[in-house]
Coordinates of N, CA, C and O in Angstrom, one line a residue:
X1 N 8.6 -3.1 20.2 CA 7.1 -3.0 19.9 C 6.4 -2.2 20.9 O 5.1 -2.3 20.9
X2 N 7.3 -1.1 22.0 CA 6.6 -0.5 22.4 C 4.9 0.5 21.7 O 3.9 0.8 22.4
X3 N 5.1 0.6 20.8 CA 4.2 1.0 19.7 C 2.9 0.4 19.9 O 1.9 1.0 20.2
X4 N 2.9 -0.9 19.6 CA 1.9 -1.9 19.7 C 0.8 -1.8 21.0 O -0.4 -1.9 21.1
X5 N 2.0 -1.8 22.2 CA 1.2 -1.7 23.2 C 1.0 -0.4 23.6 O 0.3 -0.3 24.6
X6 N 1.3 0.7 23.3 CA 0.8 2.2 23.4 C -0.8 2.3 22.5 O -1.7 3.1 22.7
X7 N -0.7 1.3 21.7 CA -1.9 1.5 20.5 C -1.7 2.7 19.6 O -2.5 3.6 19.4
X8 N -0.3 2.5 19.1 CA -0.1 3.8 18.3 C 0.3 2.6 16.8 O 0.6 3.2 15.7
X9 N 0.3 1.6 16.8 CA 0.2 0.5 15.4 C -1.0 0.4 15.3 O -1.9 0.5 16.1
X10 N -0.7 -0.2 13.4 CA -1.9 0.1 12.6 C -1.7 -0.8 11.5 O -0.5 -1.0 11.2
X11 N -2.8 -1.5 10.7 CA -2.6 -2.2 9.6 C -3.6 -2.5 9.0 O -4.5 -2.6 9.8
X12 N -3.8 -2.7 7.9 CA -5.1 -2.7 6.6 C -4.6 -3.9 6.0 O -3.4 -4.3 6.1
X13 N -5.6 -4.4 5.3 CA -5.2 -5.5 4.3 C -6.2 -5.8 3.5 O -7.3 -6.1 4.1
X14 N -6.4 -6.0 2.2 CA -7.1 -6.4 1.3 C -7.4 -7.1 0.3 O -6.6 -8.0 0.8
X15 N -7.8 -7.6 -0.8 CA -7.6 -8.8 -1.9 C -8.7 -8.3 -3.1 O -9.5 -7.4 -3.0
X16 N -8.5 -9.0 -4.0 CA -9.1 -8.8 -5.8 C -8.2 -8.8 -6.9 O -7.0 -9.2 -7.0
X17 N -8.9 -8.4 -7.5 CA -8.9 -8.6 -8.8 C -8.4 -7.0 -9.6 O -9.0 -6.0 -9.5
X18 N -6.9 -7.3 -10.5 CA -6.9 -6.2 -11.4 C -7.3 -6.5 -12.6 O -6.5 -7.5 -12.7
X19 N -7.7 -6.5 -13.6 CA -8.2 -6.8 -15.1 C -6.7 -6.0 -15.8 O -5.7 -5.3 -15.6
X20 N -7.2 -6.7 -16.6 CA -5.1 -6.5 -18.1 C -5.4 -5.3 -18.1 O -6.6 -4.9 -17.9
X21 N -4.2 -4.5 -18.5 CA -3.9 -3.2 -18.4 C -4.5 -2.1 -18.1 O -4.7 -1.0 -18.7
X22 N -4.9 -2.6 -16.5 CA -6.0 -1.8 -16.1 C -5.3 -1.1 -14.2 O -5.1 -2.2 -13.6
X23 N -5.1 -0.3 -13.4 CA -4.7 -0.3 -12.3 C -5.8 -0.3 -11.0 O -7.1 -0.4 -11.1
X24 N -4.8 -0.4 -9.7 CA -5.3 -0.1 -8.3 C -4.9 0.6 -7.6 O -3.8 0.0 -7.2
X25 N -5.0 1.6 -6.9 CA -4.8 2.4 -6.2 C -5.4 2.7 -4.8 O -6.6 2.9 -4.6
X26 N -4.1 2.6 -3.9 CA -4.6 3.0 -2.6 C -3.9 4.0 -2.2 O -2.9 4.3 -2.8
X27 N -4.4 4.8 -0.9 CA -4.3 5.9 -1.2 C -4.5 6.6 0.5 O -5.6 6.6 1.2
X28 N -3.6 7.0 0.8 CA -3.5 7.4 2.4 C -3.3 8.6 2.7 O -2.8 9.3 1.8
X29 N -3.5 9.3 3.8 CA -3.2 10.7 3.6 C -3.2 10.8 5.4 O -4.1 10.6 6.1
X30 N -1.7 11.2 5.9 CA -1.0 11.5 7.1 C -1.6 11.8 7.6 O -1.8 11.0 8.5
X31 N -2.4 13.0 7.7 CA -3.3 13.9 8.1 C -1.8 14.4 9.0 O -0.7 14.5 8.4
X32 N -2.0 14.8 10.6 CA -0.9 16.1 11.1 C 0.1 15.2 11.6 O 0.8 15.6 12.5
X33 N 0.2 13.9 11.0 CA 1.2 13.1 12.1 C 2.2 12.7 11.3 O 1.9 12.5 10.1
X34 N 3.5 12.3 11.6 CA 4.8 11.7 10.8 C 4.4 10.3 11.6 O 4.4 10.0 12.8
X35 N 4.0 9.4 10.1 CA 3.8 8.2 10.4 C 5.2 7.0 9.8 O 5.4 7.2 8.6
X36 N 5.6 6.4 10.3 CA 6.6 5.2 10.8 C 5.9 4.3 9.3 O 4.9 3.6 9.6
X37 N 6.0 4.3 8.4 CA 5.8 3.2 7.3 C 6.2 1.5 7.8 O 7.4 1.2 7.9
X38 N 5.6 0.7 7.9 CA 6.5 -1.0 8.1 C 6.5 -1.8 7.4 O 6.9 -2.9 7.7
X39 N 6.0 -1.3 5.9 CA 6.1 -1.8 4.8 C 4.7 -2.5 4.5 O 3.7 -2.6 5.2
X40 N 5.0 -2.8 3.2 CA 4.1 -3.3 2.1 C 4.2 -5.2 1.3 O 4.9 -5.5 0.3
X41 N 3.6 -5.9 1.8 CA 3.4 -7.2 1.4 C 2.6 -7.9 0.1 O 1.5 -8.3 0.2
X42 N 3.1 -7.9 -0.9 CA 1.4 -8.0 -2.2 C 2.5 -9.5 -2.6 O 3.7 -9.7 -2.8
X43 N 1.2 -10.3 -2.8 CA 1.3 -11.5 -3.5 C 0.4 -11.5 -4.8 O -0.6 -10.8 -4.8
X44 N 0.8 -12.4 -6.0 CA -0.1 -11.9 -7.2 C -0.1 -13.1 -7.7 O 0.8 -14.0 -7.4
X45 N -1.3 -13.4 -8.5 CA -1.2 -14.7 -9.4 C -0.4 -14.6 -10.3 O -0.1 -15.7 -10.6
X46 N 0.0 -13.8 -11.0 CA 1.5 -13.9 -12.1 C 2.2 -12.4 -11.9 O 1.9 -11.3 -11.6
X47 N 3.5 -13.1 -12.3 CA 4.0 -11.3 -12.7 C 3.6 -10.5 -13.6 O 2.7 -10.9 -14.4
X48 N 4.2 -9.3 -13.6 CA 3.8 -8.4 -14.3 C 3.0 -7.2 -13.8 O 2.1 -6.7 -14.5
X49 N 3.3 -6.7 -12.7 CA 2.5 -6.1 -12.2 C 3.5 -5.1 -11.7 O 4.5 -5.3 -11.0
X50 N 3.0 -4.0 -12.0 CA 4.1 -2.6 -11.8 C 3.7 -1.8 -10.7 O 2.7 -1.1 -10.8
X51 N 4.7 -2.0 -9.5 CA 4.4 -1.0 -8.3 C 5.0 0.3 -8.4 O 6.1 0.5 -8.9
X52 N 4.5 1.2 -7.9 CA 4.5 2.6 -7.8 C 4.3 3.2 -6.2 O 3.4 2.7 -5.7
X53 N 5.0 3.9 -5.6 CA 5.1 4.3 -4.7 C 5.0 5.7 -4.9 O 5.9 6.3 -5.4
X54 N 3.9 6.4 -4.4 CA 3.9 8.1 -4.8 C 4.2 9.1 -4.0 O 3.9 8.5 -3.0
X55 N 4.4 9.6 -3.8 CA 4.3 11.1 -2.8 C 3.6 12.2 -3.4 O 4.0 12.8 -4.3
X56 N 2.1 12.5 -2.6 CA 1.8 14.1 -3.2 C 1.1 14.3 -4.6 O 1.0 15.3 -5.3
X57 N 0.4 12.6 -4.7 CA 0.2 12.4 -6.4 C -1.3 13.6 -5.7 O -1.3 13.8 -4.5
X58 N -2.5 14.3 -7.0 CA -3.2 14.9 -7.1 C -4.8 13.7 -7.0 O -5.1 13.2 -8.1
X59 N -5.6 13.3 -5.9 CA -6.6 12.8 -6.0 C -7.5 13.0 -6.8 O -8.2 13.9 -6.5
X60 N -8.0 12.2 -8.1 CA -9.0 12.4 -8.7 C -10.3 12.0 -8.1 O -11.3 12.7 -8.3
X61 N -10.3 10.9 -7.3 CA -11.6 9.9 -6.7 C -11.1 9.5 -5.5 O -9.9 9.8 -5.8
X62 N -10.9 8.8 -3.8 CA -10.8 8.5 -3.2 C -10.9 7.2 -3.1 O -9.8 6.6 -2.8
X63 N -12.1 6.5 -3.5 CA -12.2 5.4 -3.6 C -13.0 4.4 -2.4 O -14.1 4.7 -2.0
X64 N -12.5 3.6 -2.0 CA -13.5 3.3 -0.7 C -12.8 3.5 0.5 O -11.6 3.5 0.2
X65 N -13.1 3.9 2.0 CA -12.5 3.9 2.8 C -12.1 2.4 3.5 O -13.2 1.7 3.6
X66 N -11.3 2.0 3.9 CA -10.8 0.6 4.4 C -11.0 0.7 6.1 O -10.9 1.8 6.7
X67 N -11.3 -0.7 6.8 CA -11.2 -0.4 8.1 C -10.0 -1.0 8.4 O -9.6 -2.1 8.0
X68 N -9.4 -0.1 9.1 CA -7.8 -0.5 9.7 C -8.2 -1.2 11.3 O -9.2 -1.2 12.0
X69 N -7.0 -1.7 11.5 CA -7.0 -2.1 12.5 C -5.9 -2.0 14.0 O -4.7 -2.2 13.9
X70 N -6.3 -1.9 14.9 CA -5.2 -1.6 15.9 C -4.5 -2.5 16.0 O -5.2 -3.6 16.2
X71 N -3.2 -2.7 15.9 CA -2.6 -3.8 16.3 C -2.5 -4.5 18.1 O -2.0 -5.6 18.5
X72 N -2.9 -3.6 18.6 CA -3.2 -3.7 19.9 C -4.7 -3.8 20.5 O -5.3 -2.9 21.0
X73 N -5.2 -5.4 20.2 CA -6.3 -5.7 19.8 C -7.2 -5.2 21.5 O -8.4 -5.0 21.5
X74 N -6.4 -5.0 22.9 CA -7.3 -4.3 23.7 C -7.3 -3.2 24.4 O -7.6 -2.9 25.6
X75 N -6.8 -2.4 22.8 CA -7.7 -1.0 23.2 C -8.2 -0.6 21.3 O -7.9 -1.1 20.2
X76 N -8.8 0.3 21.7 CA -9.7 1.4 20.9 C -9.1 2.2 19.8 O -9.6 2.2 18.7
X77 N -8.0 2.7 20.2 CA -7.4 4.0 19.6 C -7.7 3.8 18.0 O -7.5 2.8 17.3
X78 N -8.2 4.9 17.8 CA -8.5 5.0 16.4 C -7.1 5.6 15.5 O -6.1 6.1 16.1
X79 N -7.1 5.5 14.2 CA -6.0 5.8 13.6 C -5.6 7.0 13.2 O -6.4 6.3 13.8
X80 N -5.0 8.3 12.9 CA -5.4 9.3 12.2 C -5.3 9.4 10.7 O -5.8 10.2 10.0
X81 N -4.2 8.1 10.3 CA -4.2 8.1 8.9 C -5.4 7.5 8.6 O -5.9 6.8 9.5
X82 N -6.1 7.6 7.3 CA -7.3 7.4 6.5 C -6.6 6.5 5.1 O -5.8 7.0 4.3
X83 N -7.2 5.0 5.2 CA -6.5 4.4 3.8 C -8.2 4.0 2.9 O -9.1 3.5 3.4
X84 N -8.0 4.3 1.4 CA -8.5 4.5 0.9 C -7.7 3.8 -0.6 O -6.7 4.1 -1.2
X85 N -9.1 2.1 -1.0 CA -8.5 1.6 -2.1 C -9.6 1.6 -3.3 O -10.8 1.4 -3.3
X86 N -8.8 1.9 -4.5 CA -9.9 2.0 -6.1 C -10.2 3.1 -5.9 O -11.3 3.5 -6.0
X87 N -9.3 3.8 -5.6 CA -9.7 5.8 -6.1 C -8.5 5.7 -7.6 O -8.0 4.8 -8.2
X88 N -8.4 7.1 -7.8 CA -8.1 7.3 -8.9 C -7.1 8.6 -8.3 O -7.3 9.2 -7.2
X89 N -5.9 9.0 -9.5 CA -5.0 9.8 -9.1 C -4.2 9.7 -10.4 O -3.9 8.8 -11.1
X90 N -3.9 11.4 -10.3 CA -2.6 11.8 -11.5 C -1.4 12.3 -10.6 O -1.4 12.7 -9.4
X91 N -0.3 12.2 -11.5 CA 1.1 13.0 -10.7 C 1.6 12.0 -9.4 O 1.1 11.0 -8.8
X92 N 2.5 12.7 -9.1 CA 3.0 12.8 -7.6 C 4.6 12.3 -8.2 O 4.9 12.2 -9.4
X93 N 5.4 12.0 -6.9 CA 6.8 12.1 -7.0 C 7.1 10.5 -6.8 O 7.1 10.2 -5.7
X94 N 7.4 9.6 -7.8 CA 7.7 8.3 -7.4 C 9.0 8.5 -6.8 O 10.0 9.1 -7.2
X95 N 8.9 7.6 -5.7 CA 9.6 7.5 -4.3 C 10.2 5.9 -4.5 O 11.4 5.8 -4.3
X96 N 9.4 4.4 -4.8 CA 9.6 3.6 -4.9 C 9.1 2.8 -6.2 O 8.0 3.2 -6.6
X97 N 9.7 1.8 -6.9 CA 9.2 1.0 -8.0 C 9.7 -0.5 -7.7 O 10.8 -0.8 -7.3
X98 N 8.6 -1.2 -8.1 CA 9.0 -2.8 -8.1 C 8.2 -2.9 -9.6 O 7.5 -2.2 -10.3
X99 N 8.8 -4.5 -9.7 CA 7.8 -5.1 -11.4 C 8.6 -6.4 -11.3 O 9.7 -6.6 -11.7
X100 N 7.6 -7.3 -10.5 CA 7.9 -8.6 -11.1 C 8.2 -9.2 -11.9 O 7.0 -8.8 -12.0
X101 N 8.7 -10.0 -13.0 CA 8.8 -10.9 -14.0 C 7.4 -11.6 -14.8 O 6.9 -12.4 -14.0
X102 N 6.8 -11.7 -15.8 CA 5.5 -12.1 -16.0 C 6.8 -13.9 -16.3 O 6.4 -14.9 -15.8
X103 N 7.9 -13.9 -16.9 CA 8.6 -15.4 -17.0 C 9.6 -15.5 -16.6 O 10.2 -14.5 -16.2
X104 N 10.1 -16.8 -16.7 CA 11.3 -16.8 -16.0 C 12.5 -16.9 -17.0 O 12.4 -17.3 -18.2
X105 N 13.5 -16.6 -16.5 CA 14.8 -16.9 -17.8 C 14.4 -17.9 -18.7 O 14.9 -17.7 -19.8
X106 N 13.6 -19.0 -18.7 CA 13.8 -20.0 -19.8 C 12.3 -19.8 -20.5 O 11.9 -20.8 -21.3
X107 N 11.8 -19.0 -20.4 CA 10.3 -18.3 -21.1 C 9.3 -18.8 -20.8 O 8.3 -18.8 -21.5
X108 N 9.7 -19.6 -19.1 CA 7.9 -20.1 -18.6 C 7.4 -19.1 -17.7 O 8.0 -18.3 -17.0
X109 N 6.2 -19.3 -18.0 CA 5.1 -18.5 -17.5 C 5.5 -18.4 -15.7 O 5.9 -19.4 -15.1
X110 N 5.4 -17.1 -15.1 CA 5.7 -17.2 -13.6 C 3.9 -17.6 -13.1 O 2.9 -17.1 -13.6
X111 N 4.0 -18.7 -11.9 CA 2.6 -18.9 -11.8 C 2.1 -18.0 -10.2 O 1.0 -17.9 -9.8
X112 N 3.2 -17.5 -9.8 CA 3.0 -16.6 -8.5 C 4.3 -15.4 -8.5 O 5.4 -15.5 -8.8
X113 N 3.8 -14.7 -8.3 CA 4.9 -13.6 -7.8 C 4.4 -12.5 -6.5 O 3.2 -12.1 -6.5
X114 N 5.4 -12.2 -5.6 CA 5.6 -11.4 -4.7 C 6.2 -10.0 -4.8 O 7.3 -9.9 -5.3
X115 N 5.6 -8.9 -4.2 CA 6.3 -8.0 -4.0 C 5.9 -7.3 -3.3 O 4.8 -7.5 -2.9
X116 N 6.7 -5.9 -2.8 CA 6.4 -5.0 -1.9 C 7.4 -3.7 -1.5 O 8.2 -3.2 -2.3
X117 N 7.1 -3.4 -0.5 CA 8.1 -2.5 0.1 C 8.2 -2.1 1.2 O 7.4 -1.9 2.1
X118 N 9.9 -2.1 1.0 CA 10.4 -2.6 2.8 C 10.2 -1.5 3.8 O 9.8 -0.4 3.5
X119 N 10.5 -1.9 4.9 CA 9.9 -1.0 6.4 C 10.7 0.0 6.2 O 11.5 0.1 5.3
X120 N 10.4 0.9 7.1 CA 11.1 1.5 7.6 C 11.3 3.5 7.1 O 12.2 4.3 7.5
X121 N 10.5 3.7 6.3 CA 9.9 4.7 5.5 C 9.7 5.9 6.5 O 9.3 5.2 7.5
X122 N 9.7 6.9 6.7 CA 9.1 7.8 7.6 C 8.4 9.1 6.6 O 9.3 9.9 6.1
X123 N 7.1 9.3 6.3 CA 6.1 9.9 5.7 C 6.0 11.2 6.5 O 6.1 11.3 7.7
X124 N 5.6 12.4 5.5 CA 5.8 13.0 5.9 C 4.2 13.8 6.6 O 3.3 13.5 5.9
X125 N 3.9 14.4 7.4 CA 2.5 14.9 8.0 C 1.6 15.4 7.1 O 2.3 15.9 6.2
X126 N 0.6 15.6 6.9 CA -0.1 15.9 6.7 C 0.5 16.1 5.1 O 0.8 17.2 4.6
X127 N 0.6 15.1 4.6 CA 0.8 14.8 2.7 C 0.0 13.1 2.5 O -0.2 12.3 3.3
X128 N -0.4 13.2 0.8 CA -1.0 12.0 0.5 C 0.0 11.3 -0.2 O 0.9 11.8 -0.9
X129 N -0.1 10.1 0.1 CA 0.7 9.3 -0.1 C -0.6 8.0 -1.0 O -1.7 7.6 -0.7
X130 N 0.6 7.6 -2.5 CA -0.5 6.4 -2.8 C 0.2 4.9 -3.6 O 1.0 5.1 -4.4
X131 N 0.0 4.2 -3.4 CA 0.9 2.7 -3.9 C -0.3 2.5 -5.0 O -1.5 2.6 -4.7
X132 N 0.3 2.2 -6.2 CA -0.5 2.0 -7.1 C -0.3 0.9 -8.1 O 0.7 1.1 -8.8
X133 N -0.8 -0.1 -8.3 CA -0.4 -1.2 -8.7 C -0.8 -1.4 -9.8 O -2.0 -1.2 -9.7
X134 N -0.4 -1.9 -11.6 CA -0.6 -1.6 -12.7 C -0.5 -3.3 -13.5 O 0.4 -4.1 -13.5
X135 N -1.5 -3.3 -13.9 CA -1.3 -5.1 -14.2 C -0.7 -4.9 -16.0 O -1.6 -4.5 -16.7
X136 N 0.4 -5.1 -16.5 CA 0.5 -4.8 -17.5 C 0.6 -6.3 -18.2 O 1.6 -6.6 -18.9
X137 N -0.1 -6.9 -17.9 CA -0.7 -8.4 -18.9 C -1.4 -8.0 -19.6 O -1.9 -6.9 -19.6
X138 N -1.9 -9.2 -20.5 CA -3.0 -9.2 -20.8 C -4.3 -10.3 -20.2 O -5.4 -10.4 -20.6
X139 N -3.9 -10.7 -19.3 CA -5.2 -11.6 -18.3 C -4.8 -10.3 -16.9 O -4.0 -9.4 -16.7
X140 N -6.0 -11.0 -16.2 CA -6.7 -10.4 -15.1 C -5.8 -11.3 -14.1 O -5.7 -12.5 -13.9
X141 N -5.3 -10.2 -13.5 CA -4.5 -10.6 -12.1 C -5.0 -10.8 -10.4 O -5.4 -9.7 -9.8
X142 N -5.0 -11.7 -9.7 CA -5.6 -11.4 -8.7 C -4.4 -11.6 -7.4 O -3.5 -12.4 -7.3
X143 N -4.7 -10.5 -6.3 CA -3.9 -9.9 -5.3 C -4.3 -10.1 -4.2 O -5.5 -10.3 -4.1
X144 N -3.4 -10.0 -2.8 CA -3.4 -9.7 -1.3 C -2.4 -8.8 -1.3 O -1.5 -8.9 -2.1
X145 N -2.8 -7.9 -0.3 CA -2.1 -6.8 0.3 C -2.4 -6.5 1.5 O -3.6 -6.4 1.7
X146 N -1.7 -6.2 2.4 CA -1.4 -6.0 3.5 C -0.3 -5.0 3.9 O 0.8 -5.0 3.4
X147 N -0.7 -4.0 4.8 CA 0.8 -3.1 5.3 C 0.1 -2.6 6.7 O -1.1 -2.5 7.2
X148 N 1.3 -2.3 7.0 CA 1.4 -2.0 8.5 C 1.9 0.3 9.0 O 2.1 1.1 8.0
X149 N 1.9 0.7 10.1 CA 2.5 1.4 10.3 C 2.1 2.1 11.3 O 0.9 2.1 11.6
X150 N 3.2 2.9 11.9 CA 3.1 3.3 13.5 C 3.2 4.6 13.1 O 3.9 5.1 12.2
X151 N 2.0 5.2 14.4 CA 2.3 6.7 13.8 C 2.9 7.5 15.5 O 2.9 7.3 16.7
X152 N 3.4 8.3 14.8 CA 4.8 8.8 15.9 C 3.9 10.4 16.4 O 4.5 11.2 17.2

Protein backbone atom coordinates (compact mmCIF):
# COMPACT_ATOMS: atom_id res chain seq x y z
CA UNK A 1 0.00 0.00 0.00
CA UNK A 2 2.96 2.13 -0.58
CA UNK A 3 0.54 3.93 -2.97
CA UNK A 4 -1.80 5.03 -0.37
CA UNK A 5 0.68 6.73 1.61
CA UNK A 6 2.49 8.42 -1.48
CA UNK A 7 -1.18 9.86 -2.13
CA UNK A 8 -1.14 8.40 -5.48
CA UNK A 9 -4.77 6.15 -4.43
CA UNK A 10 -8.03 7.10 -5.47
CA UNK A 11 -11.73 6.12 -5.12
CA UNK A 12 -15.38 7.34 -6.06
CA UNK A 13 -18.47 5.79 -5.10
CA UNK A 14 -21.98 6.37 -5.79
CA UNK A 15 -25.85 5.12 -5.58
CA UNK A 16 -29.46 5.33 -7.54
CA UNK A 17 -31.67 4.33 -9.46
CA UNK A 18 -31.69 2.66 -13.07
CA UNK A 19 -35.40 2.52 -14.48
CA UNK A 20 -36.29 -0.92 -16.85
CA UNK A 21 -34.50 -0.98 -19.87
CA UNK A 22 -32.93 2.04 -19.45
CA UNK A 23 -28.75 2.51 -18.73
CA UNK A 24 -25.79 4.20 -16.56
CA UNK A 25 -22.73 5.19 -17.49
CA UNK A 26 -19.59 6.23 -16.00
CA UNK A 27 -17.08 7.35 -17.64
CA UNK A 28 -13.28 8.19 -16.87
CA UNK A 29 -10.63 9.41 -18.97
CA UNK A 30 -6.60 8.64 -17.99
CA UNK A 31 -5.66 11.83 -19.06
CA UNK A 32 -1.33 11.33 -19.43
CA UNK A 33 -1.04 8.63 -16.79
CA UNK A 34 -1.16 4.60 -16.76
CA UNK A 35 -3.53 4.13 -14.03
CA UNK A 36 -3.51 0.75 -11.74
CA UNK A 37 -7.40 -0.25 -11.92
CA UNK A 38 -8.48 -2.04 -8.16
CA UNK A 39 -11.62 -2.90 -9.38
CA UNK A 40 -15.25 -2.40 -9.33
CA UNK A 41 -17.87 -3.30 -6.50
CA UNK A 42 -21.91 -2.80 -7.56
CA UNK A 43 -24.61 -4.25 -5.40
CA UNK A 44 -28.26 -4.19 -7.04
CA UNK A 45 -31.65 -4.80 -5.83
CA UNK A 46 -32.31 -7.70 -8.35
CA UNK A 47 -30.48 -9.25 -11.11
CA UNK A 48 -30.42 -8.53 -14.37
CA UNK A 49 -28.29 -6.00 -14.89
CA UNK A 50 -25.69 -6.04 -17.71
CA UNK A 51 -22.12 -4.83 -17.13
CA UNK A 52 -19.94 -3.53 -19.83
CA UNK A 53 -16.52 -2.55 -19.54
CA UNK A 54 -15.39 -0.21 -22.55
CA UNK A 55 -12.23 1.01 -23.93
CA UNK A 56 -12.15 4.15 -26.24
CA UNK A 57 -16.22 4.10 -26.44
CA UNK A 58 -16.99 7.81 -28.44
CA UNK A 59 -18.54 10.44 -25.56
CA UNK A 60 -21.84 11.69 -26.48
CA UNK A 61 -22.57 13.75 -22.93
CA UNK A 62 -20.16 13.50 -19.97
CA UNK A 63 -22.51 13.58 -17.49
CA UNK A 64 -21.82 14.83 -13.95
CA UNK A 65 -18.37 15.13 -12.63
CA UNK A 66 -17.90 12.96 -9.22
CA UNK A 67 -15.69 14.02 -6.22
CA UNK A 68 -13.10 11.39 -5.74
CA UNK A 69 -11.28 10.89 -3.01
CA UNK A 70 -7.60 10.43 -1.70
CA UNK A 71 -7.23 7.46 -0.04
CA UNK A 72 -4.67 9.01 1.96
CA UNK A 73 -6.97 11.15 3.96
CA UNK A 74 -3.75 13.53 5.14
CA UNK A 75 -2.73 14.98 2.20
CA UNK A 76 -4.26 16.85 -0.77
CA UNK A 77 -3.13 15.35 -3.94
CA UNK A 78 -5.56 15.80 -6.41
CA UNK A 79 -6.35 13.07 -9.01
CA UNK A 80 -5.51 13.31 -12.64
CA UNK A 81 -8.15 10.85 -13.71
CA UNK A 82 -11.66 12.68 -14.05
CA UNK A 83 -14.76 10.21 -13.22
CA UNK A 84 -17.92 11.26 -14.68
CA UNK A 85 -21.56 9.40 -14.07
CA UNK A 86 -25.02 9.62 -16.40
CA UNK A 87 -23.24 10.79 -19.53
CA UNK A 88 -24.00 9.02 -22.51
CA UNK A 89 -21.66 7.15 -25.12
CA UNK A 90 -21.60 4.95 -28.37
CA UNK A 91 -18.88 2.30 -29.42
CA UNK A 92 -15.76 1.35 -27.82
CA UNK A 93 -13.99 -2.13 -27.42
CA UNK A 94 -15.66 -4.25 -24.67
CA UNK A 95 -12.87 -5.46 -22.54
CA UNK A 96 -15.08 -6.90 -19.67
CA UNK A 97 -18.93 -8.28 -19.29
CA UNK A 98 -20.87 -9.49 -16.14
CA UNK A 99 -25.02 -10.17 -16.00
CA UNK A 100 -26.35 -11.37 -12.97
CA UNK A 101 -29.31 -13.76 -12.85
CA UNK A 102 -32.80 -11.83 -12.60
CA UNK A 103 -33.77 -15.96 -10.85
CA UNK A 104 -32.57 -18.56 -9.49
CA UNK A 105 -32.49 -22.29 -10.89
CA UNK A 106 -35.84 -23.00 -9.39
CA UNK A 107 -37.56 -19.67 -11.03
CA UNK A 108 -37.55 -17.38 -7.86
CA UNK A 109 -37.13 -14.08 -8.13
CA UNK A 110 -33.19 -13.05 -7.11
CA UNK A 111 -33.87 -10.37 -4.22
CA UNK A 112 -30.06 -8.99 -4.31
CA UNK A 113 -27.36 -9.42 -6.65
CA UNK A 114 -23.66 -8.45 -6.74
CA UNK A 115 -21.24 -7.67 -9.28
CA UNK A 116 -18.18 -6.17 -10.54
CA UNK A 117 -14.72 -6.28 -11.76
CA UNK A 118 -11.68 -7.58 -10.36
CA UNK A 119 -8.32 -5.61 -9.64
CA UNK A 120 -5.76 -5.42 -11.18
CA UNK A 121 -6.40 -3.87 -14.81
CA UNK A 122 -3.68 -1.46 -16.01
CA UNK A 123 -5.44 1.38 -18.35
CA UNK A 124 -3.99 2.80 -20.79
CA UNK A 125 -2.84 6.98 -20.70
CA UNK A 126 -4.50 9.25 -21.93
CA UNK A 127 -7.72 6.95 -23.29
CA UNK A 128 -11.51 7.00 -22.09
CA UNK A 129 -12.58 4.37 -20.39
CA UNK A 130 -16.45 3.74 -19.40
CA UNK A 131 -18.40 0.82 -17.21
CA UNK A 132 -21.85 0.92 -18.28
CA UNK A 133 -24.59 -0.71 -16.55
CA UNK A 134 -27.97 -1.82 -18.42
CA UNK A 135 -31.01 -2.79 -16.37
CA UNK A 136 -32.66 -5.21 -18.67
CA UNK A 137 -35.96 -5.83 -16.33
CA UNK A 138 -38.76 -4.49 -16.44
CA UNK A 139 -38.89 -2.62 -12.84
CA UNK A 140 -36.44 0.05 -11.76
CA UNK A 141 -33.28 -1.19 -10.24
CA UNK A 142 -31.51 0.50 -7.54
CA UNK A 143 -27.41 0.44 -7.07
CA UNK A 144 -24.01 1.20 -4.99
CA UNK A 145 -20.88 1.44 -6.73
CA UNK A 146 -17.72 2.01 -5.59
CA UNK A 147 -14.03 1.54 -7.33
CA UNK A 148 -10.73 2.26 -6.48
CA UNK A 149 -7.31 2.96 -8.41
CA UNK A 150 -3.69 3.97 -8.19
CA UNK A 151 -2.25 6.00 -10.65
CA UNK A 152 1.41 5.05 -11.55
Amino acid sequence: ETAVYEGKAFGVSSYGSISAGQNLTMIGNTDGKYIHFNGLLLSFSSGGVLLEFLENPTVVSQGSLQTISNKNRSLNTSASMSVYFGGSITGGTLIFTDKPPITTGVGQRVSSANSGIDAGWILKPSTIYAIKLTNTTSETVTFSASFGWTEL
